[in-house]
Coordinates of C-alpha atoms and ligand atoms in Angstrom, one line a residue:
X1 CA 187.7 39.9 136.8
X2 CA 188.7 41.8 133.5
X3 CA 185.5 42.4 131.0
X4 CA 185.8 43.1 127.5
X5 CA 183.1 46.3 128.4
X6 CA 181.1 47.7 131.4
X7 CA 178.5 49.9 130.7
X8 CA 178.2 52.3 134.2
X9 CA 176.2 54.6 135.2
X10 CA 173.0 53.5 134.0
X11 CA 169.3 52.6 135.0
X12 CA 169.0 49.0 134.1
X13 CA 164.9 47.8 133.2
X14 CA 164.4 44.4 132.9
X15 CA 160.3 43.0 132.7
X16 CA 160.5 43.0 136.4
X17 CA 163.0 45.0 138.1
X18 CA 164.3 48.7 137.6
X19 CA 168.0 49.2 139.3
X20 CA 171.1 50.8 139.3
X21 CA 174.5 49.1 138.6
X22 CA 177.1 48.4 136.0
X23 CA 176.6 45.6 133.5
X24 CA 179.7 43.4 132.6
X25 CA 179.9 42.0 129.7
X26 CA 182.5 39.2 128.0
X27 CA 182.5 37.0 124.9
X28 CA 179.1 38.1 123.7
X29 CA 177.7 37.4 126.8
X30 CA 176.5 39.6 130.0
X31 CA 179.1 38.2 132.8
X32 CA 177.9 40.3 135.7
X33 CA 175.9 42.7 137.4
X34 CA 177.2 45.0 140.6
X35 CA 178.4 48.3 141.9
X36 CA 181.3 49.5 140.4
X37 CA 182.6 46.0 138.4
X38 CA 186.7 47.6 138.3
X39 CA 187.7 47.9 134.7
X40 CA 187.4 46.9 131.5
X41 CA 188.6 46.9 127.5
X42 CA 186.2 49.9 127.5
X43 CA 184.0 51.6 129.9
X44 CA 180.9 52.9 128.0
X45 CA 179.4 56.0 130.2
X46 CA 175.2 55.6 130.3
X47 CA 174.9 58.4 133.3
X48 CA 171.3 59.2 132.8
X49 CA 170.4 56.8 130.3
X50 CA 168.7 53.8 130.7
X51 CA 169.8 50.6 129.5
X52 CA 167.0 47.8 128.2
X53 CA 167.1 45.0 126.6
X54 CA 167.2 44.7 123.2
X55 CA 164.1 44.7 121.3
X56 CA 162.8 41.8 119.9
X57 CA 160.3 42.4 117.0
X58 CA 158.4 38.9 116.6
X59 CA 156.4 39.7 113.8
X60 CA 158.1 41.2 110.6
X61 CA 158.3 40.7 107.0
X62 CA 161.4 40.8 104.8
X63 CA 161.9 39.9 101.5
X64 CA 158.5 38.1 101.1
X65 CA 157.1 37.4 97.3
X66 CA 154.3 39.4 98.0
X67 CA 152.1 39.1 94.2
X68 CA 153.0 39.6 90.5
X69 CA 154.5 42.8 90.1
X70 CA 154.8 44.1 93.8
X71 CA 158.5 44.0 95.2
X72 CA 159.2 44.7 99.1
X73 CA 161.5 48.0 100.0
X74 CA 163.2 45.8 102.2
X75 CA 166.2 43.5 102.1
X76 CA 167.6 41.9 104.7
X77 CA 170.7 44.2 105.5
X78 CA 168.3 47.3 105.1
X79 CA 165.6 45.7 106.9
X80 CA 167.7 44.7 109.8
X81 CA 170.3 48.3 109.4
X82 CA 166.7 49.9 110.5
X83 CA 165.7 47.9 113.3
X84 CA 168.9 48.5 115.0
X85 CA 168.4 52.2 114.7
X86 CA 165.3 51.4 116.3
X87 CA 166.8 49.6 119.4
X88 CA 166.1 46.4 118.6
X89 CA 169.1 43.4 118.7
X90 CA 167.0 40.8 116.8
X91 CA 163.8 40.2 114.3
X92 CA 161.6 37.2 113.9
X93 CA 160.5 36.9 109.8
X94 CA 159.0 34.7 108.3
X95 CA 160.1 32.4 105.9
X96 CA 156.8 31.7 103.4
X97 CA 155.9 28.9 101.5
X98 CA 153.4 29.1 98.5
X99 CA 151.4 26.6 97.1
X100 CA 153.3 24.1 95.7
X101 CA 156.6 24.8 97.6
X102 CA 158.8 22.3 99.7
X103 CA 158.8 24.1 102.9
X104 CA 162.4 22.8 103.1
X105 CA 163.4 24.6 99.9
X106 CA 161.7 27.5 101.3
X107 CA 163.7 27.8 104.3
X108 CA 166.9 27.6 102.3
X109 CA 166.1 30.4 100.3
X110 CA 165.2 32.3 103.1
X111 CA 168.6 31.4 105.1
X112 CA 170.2 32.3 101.5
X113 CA 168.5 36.0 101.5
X114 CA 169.4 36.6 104.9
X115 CA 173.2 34.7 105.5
X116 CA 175.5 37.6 106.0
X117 CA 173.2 40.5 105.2
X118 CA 172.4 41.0 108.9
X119 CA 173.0 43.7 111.5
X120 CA 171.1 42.2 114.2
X121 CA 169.9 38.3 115.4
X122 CA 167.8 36.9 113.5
X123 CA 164.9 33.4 113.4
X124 CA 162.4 32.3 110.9
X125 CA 159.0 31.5 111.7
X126 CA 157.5 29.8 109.1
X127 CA 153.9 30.3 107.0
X128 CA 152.4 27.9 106.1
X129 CA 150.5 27.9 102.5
X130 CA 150.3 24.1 101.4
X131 CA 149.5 22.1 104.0
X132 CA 149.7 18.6 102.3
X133 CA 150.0 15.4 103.7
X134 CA 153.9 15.4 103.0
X135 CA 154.2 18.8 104.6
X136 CA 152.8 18.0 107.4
X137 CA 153.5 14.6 108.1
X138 CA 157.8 15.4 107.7
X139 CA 158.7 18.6 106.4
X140 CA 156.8 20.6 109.3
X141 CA 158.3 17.9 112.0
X142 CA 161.6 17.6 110.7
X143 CA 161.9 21.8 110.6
X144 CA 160.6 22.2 114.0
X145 CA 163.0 19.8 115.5
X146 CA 165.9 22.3 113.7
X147 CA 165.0 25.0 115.2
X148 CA 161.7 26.7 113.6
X149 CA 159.7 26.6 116.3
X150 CA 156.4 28.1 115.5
X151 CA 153.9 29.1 112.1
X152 CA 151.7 31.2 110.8
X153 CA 148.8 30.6 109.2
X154 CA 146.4 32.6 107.1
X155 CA 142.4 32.5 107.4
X156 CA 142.7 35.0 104.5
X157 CA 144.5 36.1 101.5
X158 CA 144.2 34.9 97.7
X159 CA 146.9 31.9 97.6
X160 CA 147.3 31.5 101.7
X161 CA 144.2 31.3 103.6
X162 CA 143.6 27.7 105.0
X163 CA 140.2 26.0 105.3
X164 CA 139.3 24.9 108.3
X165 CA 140.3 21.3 107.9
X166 CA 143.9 22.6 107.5
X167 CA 143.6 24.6 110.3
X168 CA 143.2 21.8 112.3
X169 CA 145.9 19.7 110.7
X170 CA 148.6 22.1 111.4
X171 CA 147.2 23.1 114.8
X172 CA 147.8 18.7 115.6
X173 CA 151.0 19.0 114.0
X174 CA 151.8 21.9 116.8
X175 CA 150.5 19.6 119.7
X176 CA 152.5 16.8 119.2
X177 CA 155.6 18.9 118.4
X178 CA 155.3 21.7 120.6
X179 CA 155.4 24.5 118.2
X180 CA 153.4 27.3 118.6
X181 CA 150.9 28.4 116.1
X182 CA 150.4 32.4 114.9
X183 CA 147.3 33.0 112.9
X184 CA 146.3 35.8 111.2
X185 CA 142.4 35.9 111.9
X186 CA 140.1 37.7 109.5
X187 CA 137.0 35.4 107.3
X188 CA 138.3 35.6 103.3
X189 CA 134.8 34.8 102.0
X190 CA 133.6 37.4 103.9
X191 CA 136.0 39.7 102.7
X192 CA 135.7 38.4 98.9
X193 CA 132.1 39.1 99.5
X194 CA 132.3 42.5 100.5
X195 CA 135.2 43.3 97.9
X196 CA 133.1 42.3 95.4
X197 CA 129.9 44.1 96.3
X198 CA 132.0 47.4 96.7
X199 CA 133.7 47.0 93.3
X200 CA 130.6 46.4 91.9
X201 CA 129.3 49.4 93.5
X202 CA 132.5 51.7 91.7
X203 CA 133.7 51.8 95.4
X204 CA 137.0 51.1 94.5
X205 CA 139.3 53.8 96.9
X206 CA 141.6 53.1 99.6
X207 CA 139.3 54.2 101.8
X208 CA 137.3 51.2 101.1
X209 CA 140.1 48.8 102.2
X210 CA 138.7 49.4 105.6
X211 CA 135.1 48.8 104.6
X212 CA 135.7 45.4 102.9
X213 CA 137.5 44.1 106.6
X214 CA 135.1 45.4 108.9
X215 CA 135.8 44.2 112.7
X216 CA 132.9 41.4 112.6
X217 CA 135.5 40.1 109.8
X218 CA 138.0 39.7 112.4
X219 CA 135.8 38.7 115.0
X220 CA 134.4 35.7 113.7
X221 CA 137.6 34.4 112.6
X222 CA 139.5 35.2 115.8
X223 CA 136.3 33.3 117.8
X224 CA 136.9 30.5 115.0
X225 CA 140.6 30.1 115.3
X226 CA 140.2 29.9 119.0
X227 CA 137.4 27.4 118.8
X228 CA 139.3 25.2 116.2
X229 CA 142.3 25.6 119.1
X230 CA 140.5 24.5 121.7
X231 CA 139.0 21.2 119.7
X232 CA 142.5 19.8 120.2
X233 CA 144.0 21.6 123.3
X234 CA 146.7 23.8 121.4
X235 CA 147.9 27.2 122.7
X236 CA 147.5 29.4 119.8
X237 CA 148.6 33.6 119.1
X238 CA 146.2 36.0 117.8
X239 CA 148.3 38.6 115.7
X240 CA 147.5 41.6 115.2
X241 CA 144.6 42.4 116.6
X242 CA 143.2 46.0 115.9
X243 CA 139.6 46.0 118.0
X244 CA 138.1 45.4 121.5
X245 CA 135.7 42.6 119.7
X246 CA 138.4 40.2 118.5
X247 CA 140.9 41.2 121.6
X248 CA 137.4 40.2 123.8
X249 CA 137.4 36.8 122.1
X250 CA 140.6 36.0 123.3
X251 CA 140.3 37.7 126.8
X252 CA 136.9 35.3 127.1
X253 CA 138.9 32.4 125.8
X254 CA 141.5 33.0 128.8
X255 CA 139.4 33.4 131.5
X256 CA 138.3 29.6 130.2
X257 CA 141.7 28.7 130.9
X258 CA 142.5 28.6 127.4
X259 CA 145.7 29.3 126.4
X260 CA 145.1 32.0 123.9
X261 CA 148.0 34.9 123.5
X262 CA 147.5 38.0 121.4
X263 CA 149.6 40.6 119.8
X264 CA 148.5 43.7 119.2
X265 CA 150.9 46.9 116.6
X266 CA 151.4 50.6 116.7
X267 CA 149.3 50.9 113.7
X268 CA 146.1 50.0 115.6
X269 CA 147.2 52.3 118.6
X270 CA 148.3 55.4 116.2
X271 CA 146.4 55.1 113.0
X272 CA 142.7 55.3 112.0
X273 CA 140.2 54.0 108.9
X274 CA 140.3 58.1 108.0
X275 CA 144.2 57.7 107.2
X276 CA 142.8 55.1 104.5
X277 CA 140.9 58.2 102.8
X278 CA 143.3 61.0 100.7
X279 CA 143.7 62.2 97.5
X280 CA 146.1 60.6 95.1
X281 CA 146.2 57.0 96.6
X282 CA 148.0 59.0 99.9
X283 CA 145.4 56.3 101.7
X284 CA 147.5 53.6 99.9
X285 CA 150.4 53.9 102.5
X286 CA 147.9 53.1 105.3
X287 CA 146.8 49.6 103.8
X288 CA 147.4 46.8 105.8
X289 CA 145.2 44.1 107.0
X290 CA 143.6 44.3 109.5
X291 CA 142.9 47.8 108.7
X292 CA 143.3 50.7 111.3
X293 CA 140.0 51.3 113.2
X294 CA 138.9 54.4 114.9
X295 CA 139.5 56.1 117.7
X296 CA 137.6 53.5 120.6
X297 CA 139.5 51.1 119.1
X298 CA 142.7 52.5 119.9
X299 CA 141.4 52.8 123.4
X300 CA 140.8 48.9 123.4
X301 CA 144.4 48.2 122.4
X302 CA 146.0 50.2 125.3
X303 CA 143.3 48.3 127.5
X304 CA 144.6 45.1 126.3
X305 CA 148.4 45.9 126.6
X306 CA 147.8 47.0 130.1
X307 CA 145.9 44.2 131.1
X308 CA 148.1 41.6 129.9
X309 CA 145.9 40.8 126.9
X310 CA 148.2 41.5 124.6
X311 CA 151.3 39.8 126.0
X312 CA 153.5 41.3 122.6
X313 CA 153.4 44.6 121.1
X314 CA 154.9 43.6 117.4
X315 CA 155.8 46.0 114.4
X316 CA 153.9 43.3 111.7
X317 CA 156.8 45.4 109.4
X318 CA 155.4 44.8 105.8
X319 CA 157.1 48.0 103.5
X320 CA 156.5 48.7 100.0
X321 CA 157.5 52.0 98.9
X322 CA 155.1 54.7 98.2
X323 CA 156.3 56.2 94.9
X324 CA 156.8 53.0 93.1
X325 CA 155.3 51.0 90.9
X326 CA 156.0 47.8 92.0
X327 CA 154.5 49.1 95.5
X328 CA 151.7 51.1 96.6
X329 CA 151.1 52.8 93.6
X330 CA 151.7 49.6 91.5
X331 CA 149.0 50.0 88.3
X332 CA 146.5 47.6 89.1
X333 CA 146.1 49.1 92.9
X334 CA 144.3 52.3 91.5
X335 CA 141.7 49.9 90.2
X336 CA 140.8 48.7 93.3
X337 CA 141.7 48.9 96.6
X338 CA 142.2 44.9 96.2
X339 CA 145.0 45.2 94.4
X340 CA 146.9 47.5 97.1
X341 CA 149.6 45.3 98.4
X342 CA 149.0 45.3 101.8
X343 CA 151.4 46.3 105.1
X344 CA 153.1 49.4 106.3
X345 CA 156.8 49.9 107.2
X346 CA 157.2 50.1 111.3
X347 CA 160.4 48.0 112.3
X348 CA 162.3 51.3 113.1
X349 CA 159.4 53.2 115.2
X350 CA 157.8 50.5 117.3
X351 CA 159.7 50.9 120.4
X352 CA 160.0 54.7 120.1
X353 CA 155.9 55.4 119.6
X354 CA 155.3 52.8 122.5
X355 CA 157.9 53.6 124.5
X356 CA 156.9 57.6 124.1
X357 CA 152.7 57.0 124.2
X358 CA 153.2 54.3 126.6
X359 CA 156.2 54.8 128.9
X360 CA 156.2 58.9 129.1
X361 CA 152.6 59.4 128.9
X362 CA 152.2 56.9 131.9
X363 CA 149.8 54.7 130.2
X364 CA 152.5 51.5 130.9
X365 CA 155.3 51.1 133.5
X366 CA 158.5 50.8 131.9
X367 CA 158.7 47.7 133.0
X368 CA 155.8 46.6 131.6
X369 CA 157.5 48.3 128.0
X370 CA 160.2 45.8 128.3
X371 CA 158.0 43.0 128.9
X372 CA 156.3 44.1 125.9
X373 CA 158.7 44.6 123.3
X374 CA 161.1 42.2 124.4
X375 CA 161.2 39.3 127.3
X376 CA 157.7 38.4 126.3
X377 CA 158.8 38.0 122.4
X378 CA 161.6 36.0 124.2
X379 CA 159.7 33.9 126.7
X380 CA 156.8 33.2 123.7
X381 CA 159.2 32.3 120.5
X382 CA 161.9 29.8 122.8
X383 CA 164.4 32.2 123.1
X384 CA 164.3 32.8 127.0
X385 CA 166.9 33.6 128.5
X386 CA 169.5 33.2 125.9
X387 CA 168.0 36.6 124.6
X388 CA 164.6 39.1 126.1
X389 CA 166.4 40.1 129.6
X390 CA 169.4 41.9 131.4
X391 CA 170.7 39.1 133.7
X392 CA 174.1 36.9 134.1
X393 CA 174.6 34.4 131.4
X394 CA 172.6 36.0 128.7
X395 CA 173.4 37.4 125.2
X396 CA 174.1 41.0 125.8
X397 CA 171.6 42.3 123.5
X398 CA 171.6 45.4 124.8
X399 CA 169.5 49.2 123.9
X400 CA 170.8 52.1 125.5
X401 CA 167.7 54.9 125.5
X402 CA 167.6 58.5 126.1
X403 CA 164.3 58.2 127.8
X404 CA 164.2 62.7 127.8
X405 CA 165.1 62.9 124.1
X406 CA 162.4 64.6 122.0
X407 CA 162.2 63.9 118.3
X408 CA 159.6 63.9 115.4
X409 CA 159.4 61.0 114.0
X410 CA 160.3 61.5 109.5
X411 CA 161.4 59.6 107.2
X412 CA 164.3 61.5 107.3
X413 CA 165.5 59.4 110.7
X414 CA 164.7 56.4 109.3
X415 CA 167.5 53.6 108.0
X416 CA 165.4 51.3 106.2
X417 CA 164.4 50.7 102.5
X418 CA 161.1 52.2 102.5
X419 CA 160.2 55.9 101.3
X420 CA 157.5 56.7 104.1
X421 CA 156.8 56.1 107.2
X422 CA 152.8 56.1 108.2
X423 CA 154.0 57.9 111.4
X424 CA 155.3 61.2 109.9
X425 CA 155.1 63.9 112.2
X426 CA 154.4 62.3 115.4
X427 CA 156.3 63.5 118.0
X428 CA 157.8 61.1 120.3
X429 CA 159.6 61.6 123.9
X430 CA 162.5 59.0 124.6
X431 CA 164.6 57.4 122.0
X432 CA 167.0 54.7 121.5
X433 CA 170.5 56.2 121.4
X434 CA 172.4 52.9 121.1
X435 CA 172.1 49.1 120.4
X436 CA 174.4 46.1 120.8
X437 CA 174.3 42.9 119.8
X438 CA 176.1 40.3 121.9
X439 CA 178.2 42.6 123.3
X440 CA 179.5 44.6 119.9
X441 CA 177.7 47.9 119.3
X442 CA 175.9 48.5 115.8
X443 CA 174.6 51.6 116.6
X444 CA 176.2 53.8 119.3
X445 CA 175.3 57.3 119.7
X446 CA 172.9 57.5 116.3
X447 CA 175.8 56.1 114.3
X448 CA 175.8 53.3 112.4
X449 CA 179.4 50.6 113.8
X450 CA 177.8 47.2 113.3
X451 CA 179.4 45.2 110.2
X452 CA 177.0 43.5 107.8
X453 CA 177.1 40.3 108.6
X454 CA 177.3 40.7 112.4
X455 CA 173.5 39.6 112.7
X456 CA 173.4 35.8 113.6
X457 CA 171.1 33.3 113.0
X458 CA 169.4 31.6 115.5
X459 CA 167.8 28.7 116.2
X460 CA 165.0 28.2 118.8
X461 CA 164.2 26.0 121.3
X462 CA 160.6 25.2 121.9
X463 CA 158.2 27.5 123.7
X464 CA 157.2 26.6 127.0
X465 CA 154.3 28.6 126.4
X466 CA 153.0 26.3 123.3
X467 CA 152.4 23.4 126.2
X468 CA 149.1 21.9 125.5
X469 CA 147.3 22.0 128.8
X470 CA 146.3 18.9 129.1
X471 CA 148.7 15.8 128.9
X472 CA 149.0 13.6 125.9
Ligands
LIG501 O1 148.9 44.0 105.9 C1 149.6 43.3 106.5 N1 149.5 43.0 107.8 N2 150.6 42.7 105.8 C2 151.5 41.8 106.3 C3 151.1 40.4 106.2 C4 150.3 40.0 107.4 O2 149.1 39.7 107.2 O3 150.8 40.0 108.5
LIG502 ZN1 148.9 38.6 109.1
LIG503 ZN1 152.4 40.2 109.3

């Protein structure tokens, strides 16, 4: 058998297995596994490396409208140009409508942005803002049958958040089309509330972000969500989740037999409420929602990604420049920390913090990392096993790591379109040295070899994990 490449020499990782042996690829596609495969078009040499698959980042934002004014640093072909640096071979954004919107139209524009501006695999998930009766009745059905597979929705945020009774609405709509449903679980009147009590009080600073969302916040709306899931049998994922009190909801909704998933983000393993203080709005590259906790929070993350809690470890990649008007330090955002648009770059250093704090540190198995960051994403979002694993018949989306390499991370080694990253300085063990996408390198050896363009879009199948658990 001739293959187009062989990489040799390697450690291969999938979510279950760790081995030695070369990897054959063809066409796009991995065509075999073995000791010593004969030759090739080219014979790429990973002695000492290991070889993963591809990360798959679930949960970013590119290109969003995000509020008058505000502008997000990145495009498509920058966003994706940095997660390939990062190791990963494919990125799940969202495509968002706002009130008023066909979510039809919505994904057009969306597929208009991203068509041909992308170095690695792409999928829309889609947010839903207007859940009408036209919406949800064809639009939503019509879209998932195509290939959008799952939505977010919003229990917060001026212009998103859904009341309850559209909660529900969308949640049937996922049970009688399979899709699966991603909410973003923190009580808006309760943060309006608060807002407006600090503002009132002249606490207007950054570091009040933090104050406004306290954990109960998130608590009661993850414990809501959950509770409005159960009321008609529909799996449901917790995103982000920064705490042990909201990640407890959905570990107690599990051991119900629920099907509850949750994701969890390097910001709420790395970062803390004090990154939200600093002079000079410096707390303003820290906002996102929910906000960093403190220390024994961090601890409860880990807990949750080792237990199985958190079945994905996500980026939730929302960048707005620093020095910019039109992002953090837009006008109206030193008024009030309300203002602040909200979300932190992190499509470039997910894998390296968790495979470095994770892997190296020996708080996760490396198999567990891949799991993680990529067959899980895979396995949860109807991409199994097209993409997610190393095995015959997949898409070679492949990362090639240096797991001994020792960098800092600095915005200086980043590729994207953002001007800071909230994990300056950190220094990291293990590093993604190359990445390919079905079988074509875009990175390879730190360099950038991918075309524009060479990023596909795909569309999804439906998750077996969204499966009610009860029959119809
Ligand atoms: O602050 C965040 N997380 N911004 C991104 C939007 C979201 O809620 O995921
Ligand atoms: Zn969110
Ligand atoms: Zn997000």
């Amino acid at each position: 058998m001739n293959f187009d490449t062989i990489i040799r020499g390697g450690t291969i990782a999938t979510a279950s297995d760790t081995f030695s042996c070369d990897v054959g690829i063809s066409g796009g596609k991995i065509t075999a596994l073995g000791a010593d495969l004969g030759n090739a078009g080219e014979i790429v040499d990973a002695s000492g490396l290991l070889v993963l698959p591809g990360g798959i980042d679930s949960h970013v934002h590119i290109a969003q409208p995000s509020g008058p004014g505000i502008v997000m640093a990145d495009d498509f072909a920058s966003a994706t140009r940095s997660a390939a640096f990062g190791g990963n071979t494919m990125v799940l954004p969202f495509a968002m409508q706002q009130k008023g919107e066909s979510l039809r139209e919505v994904v057009k524009q969306y597929h208009a942005k991203a068509d041909g501006q992308c170095y690695v695999d792409v999928s829309f998930h889609l947010i839903i803002a207007d859940a009408t009766d036209s919406v949800l009745g064809q639009e939503l059905p019509a879209l998932v049958n195509d290939g959008y597979t799952s939505f977010k929705v919003f229990m917060t945020y001026e212009g998103l958040a859904l009341s309850d009774m559209e909660m529900l609405k969308v949640m049937s709509v996922a049970r009688e089309t399979g899709a699966l449903v991603m909410v973003h679980a923190e009580n808006y009147d309760a943060i309006r509330f608060l807002t407006d009590r600090l503002e009132q009080a002249g606490k207007t600073g950054t570091k009040y972000h933090g104050v406004s969302r306290p954990i109960a916040v998130e608590r009661e709306a993850t414990h809501r969500a959950i509770s409005l899931a159960e009321l008609i049998d529909v799996p449901i994922m917790i995103v982000h989740v920064s705490n042990r009190e909201a990640m407890d909801e959905i570990a107690r909704a599990r051991r119900r037999g629920l099907k509850i998933y949750g994701e969890t983000c390097p910001q709420y393993l790395m970062l803390t409420e004090q990154d939200l203080d600093g002079l000079n709005m410096e707390g303003a590259k820290y906002v996102c929602s929910p906000p960093p906790r403190d220390k024994a929070s961090q601890a409860a993350c880990w807990e949750g990604l080792q237990q199985g809690i958190f079945s994905l470890f996500s980026s939730d990649h929302c960048p707005f420049k620093y020095d910019d008007p039109q992002g953090k330090l837009l006008p109206k955002g030193k008024t009030s920390f309300r203002w602040v648009p909200n979300g932190i770059p992190g499509i470039e250093t997910r894998l390296p913090i968790l495979f470095s704090e994770g892997v190296s540190k020996g708080r996760i198995t490396l198999n567990e990392f891949v799991a993680l960051t990529a067959t899980n994403h895979a396995k949860t979002y109807g991409l199994y096993p097209k993409k997610g694993t190393i095995a015959v018949g997949c898409d070679a989306d492949i990362a090639i790591w240096d797991p001994k390499r020792q960098e800092t991370i600095s915005q200086k080694l980043m590729h994207g379109g953002c001007d800071y990253t909230p994990y300056e300085g950190i220094a990291v063990t293990g590093w993604p040295v190359s990445t390919m996408v079905r079988g074509q390198f875009v990175v390879r050896d730190g360099k950038l070899t991918g075309k524009l363009g060479a990023g596909d879009y795909i569309a999804r199948e439906k998750s077996e994990l969204a499966k009610p658990s009860a029959a119809v």
